[in-house]
PDB file of C-alpha atoms in Angstrom:
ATOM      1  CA  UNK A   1       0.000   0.000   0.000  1.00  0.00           C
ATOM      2  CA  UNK A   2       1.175   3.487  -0.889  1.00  0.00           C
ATOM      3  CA  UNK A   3       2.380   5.156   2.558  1.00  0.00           C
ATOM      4  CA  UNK A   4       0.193   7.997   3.753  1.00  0.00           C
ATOM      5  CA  UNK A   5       1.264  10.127   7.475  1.00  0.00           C
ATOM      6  CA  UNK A   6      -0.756   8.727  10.589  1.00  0.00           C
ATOM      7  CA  UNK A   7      -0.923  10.060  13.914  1.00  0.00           C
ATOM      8  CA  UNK A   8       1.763   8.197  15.868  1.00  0.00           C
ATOM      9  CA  UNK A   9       4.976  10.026  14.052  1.00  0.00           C
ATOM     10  CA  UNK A  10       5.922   7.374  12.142  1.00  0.00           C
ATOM     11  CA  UNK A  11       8.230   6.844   9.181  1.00  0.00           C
ATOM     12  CA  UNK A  12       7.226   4.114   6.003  1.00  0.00           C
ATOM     13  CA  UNK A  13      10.531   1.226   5.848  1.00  0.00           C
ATOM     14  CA  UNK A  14      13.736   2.343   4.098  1.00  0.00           C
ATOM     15  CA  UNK A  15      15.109  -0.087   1.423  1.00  0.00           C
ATOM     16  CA  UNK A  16      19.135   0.038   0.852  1.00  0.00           C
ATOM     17  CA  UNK A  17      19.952  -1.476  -2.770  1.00  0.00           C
ATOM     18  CA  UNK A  18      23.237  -2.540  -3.317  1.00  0.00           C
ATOM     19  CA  UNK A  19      25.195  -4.005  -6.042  1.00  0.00           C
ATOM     20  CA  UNK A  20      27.472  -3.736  -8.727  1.00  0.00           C
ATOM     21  CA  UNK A  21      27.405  -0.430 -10.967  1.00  0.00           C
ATOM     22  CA  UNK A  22      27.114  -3.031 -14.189  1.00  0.00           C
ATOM     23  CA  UNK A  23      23.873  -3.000 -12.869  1.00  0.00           C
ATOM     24  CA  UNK A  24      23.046   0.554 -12.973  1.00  0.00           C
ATOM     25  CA  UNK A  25      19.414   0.658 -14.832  1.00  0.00           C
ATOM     26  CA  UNK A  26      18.261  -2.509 -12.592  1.00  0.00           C
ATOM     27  CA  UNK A  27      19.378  -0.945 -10.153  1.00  0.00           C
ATOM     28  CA  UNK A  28      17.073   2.373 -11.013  1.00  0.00           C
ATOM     29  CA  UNK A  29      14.116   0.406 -12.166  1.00  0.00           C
ATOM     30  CA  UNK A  30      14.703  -1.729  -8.857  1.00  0.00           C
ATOM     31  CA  UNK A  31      14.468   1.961  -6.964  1.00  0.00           C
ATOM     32  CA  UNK A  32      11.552   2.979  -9.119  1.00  0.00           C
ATOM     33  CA  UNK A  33       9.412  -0.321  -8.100  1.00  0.00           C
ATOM     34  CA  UNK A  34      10.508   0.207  -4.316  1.00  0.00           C
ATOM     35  CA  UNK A  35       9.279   3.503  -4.010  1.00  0.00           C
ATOM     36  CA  UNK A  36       6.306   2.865  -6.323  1.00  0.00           C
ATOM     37  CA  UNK A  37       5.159   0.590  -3.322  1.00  0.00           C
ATOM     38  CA  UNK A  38       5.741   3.179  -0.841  1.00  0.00           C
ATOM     39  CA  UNK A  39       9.085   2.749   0.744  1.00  0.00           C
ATOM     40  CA  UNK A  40      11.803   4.948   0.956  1.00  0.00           C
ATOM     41  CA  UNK A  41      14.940   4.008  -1.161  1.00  0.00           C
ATOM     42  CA  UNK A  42      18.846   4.730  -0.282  1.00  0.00           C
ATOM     43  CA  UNK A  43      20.944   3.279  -2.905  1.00  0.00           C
ATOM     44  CA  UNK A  44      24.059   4.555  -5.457  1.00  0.00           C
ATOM     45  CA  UNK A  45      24.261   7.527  -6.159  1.00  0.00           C
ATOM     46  CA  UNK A  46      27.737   7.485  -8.646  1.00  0.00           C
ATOM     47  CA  UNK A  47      28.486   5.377 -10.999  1.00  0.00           C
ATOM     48  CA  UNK A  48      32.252   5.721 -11.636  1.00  0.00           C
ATOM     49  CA  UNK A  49      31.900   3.687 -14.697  1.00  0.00           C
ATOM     50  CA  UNK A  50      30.710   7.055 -16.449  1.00  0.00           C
ATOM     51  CA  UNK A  51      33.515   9.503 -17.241  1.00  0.00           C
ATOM     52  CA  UNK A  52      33.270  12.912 -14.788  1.00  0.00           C
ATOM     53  CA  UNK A  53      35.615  15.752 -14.050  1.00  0.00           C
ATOM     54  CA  UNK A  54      35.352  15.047 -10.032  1.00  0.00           C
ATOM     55  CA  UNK A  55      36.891  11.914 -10.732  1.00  0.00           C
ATOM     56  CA  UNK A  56      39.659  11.825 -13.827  1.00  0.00           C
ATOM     57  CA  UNK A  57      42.456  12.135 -11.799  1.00  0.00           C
ATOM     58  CA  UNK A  58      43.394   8.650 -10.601  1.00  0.00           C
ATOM     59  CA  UNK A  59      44.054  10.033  -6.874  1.00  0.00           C
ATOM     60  CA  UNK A  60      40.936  11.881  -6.584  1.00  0.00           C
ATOM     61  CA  UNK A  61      38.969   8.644  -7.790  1.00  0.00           C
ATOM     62  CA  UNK A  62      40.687   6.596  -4.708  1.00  0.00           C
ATOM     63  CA  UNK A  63      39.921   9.039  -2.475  1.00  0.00           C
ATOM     64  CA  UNK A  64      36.013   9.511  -4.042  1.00  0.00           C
ATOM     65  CA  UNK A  65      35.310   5.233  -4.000  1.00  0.00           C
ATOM     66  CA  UNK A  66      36.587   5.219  -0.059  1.00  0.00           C
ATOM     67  CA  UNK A  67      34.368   7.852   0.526  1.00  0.00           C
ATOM     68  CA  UNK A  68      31.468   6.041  -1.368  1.00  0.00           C
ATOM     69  CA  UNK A  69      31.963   2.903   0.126  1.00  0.00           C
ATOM     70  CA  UNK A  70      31.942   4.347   3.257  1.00  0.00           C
ATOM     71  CA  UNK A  71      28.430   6.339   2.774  1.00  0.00           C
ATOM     72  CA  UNK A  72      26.952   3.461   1.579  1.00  0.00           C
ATOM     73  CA  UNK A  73      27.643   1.350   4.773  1.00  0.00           C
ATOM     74  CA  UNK A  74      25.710   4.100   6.549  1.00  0.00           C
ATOM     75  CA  UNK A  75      22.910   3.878   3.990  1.00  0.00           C
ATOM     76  CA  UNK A  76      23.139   0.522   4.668  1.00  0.00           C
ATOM     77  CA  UNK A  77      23.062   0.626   8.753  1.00  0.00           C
ATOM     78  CA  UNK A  78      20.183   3.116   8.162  1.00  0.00           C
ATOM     79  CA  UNK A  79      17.844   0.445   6.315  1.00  0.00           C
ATOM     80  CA  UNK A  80      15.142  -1.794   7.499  1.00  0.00           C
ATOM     81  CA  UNK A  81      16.217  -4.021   4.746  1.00  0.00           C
ATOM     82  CA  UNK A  82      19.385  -4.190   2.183  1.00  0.00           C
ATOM     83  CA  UNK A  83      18.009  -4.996  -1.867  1.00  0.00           C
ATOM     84  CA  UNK A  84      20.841  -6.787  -3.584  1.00  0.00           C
ATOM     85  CA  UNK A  85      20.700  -6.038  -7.379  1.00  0.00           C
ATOM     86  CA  UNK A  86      22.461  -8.988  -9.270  1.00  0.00           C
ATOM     87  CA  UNK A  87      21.832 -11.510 -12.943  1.00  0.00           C
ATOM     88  CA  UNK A  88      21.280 -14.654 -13.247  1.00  0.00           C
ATOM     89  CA  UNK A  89      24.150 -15.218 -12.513  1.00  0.00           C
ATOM     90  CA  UNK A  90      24.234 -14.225  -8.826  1.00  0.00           C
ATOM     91  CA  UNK A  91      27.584 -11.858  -9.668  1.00  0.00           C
ATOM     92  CA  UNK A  92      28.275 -10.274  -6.107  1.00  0.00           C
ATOM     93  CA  UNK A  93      31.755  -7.736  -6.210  1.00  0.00           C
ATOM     94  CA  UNK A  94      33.562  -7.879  -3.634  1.00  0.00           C
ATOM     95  CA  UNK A  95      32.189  -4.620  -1.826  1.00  0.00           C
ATOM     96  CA  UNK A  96      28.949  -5.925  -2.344  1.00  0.00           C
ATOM     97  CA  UNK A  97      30.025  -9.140  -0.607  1.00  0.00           C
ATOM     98  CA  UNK A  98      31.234  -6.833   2.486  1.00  0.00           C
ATOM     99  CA  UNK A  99      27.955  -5.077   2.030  1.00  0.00           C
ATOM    100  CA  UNK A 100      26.183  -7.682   2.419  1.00  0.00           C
ATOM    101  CA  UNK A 101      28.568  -9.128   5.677  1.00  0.00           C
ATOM    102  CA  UNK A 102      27.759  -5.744   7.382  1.00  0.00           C
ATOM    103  CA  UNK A 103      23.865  -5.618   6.891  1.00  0.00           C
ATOM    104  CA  UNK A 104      23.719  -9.260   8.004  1.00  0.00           C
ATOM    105  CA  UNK A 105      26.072  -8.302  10.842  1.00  0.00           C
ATOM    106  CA  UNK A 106      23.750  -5.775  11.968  1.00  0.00           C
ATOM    107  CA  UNK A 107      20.867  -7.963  11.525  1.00  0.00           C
ATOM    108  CA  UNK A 108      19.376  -6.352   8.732  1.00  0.00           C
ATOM    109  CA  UNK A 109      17.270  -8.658   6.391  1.00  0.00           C
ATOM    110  CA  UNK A 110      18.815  -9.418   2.742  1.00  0.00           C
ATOM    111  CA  UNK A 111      16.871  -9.724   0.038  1.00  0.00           C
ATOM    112  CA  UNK A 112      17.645  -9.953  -3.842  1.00  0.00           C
ATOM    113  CA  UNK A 113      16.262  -8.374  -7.199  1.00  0.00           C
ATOM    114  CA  UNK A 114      17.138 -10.263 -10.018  1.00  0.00           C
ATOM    115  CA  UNK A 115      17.790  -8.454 -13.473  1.00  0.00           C
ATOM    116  CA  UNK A 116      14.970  -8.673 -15.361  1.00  0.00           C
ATOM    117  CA  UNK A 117      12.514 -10.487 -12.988  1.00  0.00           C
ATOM    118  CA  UNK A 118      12.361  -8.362 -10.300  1.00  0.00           C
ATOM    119  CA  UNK A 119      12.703  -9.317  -6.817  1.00  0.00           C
ATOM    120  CA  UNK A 120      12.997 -13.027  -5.658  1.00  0.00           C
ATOM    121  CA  UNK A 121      10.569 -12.475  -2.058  1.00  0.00           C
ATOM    122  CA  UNK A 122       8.586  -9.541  -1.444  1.00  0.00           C
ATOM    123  CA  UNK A 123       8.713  -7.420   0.825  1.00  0.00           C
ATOM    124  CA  UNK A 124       6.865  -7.116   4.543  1.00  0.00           C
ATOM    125  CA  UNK A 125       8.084  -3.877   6.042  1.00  0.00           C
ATOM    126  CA  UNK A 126       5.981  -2.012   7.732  1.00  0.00           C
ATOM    127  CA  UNK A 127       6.169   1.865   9.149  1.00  0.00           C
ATOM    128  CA  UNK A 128       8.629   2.199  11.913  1.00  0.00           C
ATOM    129  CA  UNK A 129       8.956   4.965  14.626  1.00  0.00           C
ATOM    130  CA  UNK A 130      10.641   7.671  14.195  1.00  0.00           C
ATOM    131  CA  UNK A 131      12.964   7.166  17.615  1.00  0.00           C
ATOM    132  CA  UNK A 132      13.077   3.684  16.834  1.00  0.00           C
ATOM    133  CA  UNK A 133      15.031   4.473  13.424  1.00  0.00           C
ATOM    134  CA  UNK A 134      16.791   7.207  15.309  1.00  0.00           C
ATOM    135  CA  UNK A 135      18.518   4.608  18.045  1.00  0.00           C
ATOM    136  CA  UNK A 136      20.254   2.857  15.234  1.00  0.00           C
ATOM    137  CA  UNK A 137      23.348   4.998  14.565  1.00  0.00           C
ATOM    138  CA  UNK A 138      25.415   4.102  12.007  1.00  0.00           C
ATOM    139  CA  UNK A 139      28.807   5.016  14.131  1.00  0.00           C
ATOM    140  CA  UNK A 140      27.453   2.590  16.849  1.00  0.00           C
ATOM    141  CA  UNK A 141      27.434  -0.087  13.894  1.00  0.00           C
ATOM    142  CA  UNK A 142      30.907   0.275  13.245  1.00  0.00           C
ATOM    143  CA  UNK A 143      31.701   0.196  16.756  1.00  0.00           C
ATOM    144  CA  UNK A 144      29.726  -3.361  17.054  1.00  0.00           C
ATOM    145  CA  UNK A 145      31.420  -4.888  14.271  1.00  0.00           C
ATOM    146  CA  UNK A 146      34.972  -3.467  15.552  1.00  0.00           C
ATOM    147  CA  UNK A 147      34.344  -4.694  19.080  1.00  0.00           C
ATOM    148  CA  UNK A 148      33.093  -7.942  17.499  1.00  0.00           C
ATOM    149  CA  UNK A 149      36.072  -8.861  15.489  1.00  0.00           C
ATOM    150  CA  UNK A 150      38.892  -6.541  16.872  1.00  0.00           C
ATOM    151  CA  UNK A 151      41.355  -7.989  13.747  1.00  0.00           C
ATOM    152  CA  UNK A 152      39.274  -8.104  11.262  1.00  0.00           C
ATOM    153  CA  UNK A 153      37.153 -11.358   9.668  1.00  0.00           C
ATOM    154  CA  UNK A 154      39.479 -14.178   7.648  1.00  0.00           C
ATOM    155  CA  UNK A 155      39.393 -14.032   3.601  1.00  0.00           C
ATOM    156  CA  UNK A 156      37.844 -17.653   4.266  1.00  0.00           C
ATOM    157  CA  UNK A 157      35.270 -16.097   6.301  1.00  0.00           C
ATOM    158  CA  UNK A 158      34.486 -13.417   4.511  1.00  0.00           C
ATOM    159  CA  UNK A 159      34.303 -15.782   0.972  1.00  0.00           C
ATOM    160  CA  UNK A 160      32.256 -18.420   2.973  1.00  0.00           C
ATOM    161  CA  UNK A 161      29.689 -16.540   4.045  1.00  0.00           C
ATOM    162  CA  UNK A 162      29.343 -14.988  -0.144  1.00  0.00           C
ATOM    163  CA  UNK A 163      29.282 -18.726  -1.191  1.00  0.00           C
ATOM    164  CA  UNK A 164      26.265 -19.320   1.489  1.00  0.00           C
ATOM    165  CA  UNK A 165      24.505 -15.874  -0.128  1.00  0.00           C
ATOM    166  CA  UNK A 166      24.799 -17.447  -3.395  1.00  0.00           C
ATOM    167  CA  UNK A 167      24.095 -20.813  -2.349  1.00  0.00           C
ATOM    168  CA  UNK A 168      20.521 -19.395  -0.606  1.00  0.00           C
ATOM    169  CA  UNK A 169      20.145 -17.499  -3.559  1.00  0.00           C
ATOM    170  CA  UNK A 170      20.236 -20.279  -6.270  1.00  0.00           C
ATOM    171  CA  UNK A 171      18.361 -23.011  -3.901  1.00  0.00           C
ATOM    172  CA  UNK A 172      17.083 -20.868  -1.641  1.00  0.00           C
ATOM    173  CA  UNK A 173      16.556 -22.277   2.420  1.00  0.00           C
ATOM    174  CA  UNK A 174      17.118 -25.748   1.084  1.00  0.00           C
ATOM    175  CA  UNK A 175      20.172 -25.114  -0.070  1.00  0.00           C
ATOM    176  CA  UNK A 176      23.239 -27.383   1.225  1.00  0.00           C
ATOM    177  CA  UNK A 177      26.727 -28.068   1.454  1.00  0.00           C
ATOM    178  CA  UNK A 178      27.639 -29.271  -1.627  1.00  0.00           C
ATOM    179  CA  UNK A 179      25.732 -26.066  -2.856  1.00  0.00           C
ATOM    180  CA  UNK A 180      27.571 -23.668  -0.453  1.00  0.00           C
ATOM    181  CA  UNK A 181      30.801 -25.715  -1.386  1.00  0.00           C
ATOM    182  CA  UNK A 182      30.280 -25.621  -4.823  1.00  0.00           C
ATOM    183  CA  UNK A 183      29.650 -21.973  -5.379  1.00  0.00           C
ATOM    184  CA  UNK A 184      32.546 -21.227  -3.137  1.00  0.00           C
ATOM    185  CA  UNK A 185      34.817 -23.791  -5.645  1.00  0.00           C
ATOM    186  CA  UNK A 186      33.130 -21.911  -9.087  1.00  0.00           C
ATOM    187  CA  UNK A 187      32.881 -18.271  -7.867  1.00  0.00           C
ATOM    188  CA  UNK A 188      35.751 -17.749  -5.675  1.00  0.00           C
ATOM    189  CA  UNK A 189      38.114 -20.722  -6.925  1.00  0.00           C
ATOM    190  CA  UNK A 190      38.403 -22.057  -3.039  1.00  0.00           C
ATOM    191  CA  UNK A 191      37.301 -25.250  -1.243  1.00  0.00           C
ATOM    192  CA  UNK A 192      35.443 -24.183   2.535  1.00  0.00           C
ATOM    193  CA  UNK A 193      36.132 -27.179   5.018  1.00  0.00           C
ATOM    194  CA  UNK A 194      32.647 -28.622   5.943  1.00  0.00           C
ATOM    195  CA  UNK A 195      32.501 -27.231   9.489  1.00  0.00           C
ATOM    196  CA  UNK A 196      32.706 -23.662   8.208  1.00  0.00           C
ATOM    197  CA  UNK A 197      30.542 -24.434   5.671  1.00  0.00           C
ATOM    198  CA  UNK A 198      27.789 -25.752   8.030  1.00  0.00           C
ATOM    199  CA  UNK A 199      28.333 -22.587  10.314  1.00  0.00           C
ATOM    200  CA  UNK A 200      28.514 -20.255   7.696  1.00  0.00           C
ATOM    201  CA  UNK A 201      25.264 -21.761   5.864  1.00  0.00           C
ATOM    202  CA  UNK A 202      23.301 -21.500   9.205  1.00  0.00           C
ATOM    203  CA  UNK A 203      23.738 -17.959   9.277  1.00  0.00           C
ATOM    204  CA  UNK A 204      21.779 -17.992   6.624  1.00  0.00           C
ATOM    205  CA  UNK A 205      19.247 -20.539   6.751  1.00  0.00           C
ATOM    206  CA  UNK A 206      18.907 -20.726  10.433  1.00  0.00           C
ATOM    207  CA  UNK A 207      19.628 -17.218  11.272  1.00  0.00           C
ATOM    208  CA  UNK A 208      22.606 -18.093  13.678  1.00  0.00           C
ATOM    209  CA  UNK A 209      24.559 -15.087  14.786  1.00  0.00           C
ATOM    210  CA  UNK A 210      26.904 -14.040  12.189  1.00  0.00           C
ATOM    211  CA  UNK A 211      29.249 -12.088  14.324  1.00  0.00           C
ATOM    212  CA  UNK A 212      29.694 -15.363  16.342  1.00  0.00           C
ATOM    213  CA  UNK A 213      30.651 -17.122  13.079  1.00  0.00           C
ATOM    214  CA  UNK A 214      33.399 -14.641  12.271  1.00  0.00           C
ATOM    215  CA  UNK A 215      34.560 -15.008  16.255  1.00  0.00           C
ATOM    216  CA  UNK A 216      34.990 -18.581  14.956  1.00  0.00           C
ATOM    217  CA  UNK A 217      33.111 -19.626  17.637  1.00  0.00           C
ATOM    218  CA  UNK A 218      30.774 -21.599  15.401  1.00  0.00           C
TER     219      UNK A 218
END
């Protein structure tokens, strides 16, 4: 339903879309459709693909993509759920991959649009509070995942928990090892040992804590 102001101060859901700039006009009709159904959208802004004066310089355009990626984690921290533009497929860059790791850090649901289908699940948000939005401040997300994992997640980590996105993805909450173990093999070229690859998969299926996964203590 569209979103209309009710007493009670409230705000309609905000959608984050990520994904790769090769996906820029899915990634504006997924945008379009998103706020058609009455939910407020956050998603790229630049595409650095495109040729621009603010960029040219190779130092500036360093400087410009940290900032981006940056911004976009607080889009992301701001969102009451994280749109993942990608084909068929399932091509995830690697800052969408650590996109993705920091929504589901923070607990954010995931979802996925395909290109040229349109999203996989639909959506249930509903309105929020206005304080309730407020509380979540993207500084005291960084601070969670820094406390969290002080050193920084493994490569392994990181790549296992991509294979289980793409693995979910592809065979959605059925999806098993030799799926997760598989993509991992033919996307990333590396072979997860089974125990990660059962803790890493029930992040996603099960909804075990993700943080405690990159703790190792799954």
């Amino acid at each position: 339903m569209p979103y209309s102001p009710e007493p009670g101060d409230i705000l309609p859901p905000t959608v984050t879309i990520c994904g790769s700039t090769r996906f820029w006009p899915h990634m504006a009709e997924a945008a379009l459709q998103e706020t058609a159904a009455g939910r407020m959208v956050l998603a790229p802004a630049i595409d650095m693909r495109q040729q621009h004066p603010l960029w040219a310089a190779p130092a500036d355009a360093e400087k410009l993509k940290a900032r981006l990626d940056a911004l976009h984690l607080a889009k992301i921290s701001t969102a009451d759920e994280v749109l993942v533009v990608t084909d068929d497929q399932l091509y995830l860059g690697e800052s969408t991959r650590r996109e993705i790791l920091f929504a589901e850090a923070l607990e954010i649901p995931v979802c996925y649009w395909l290109a040229g289908h349109g999203r996989i699940s639909e959506s249930h948000l509903q309105p929020t509070p206005v304080r309730e939005r407020a509380d979540r401040q993207w500084t005291a997300a960084f601070d969670r995942l820094t406390n969290a994992a002080p050193t920084g997640p493994t490569r392994e980590d990181l790549l296992a928990l991509a294979a289980a996105d793409l693995a979910v993805a592809e065979h959605g909450f059925s999806a098993s090892l030799v799926d997760l173990r598989r993509a991992a093999h033919t996307a990333f070229g590396i072979d997860v040992p089974y125990d990660r690859a059962h803790a890493a998969l029930t992040t996603r299926t099960e909804g075990t804590s993700t943080i405690t996964f990159l703790l190792g203590q799954a």
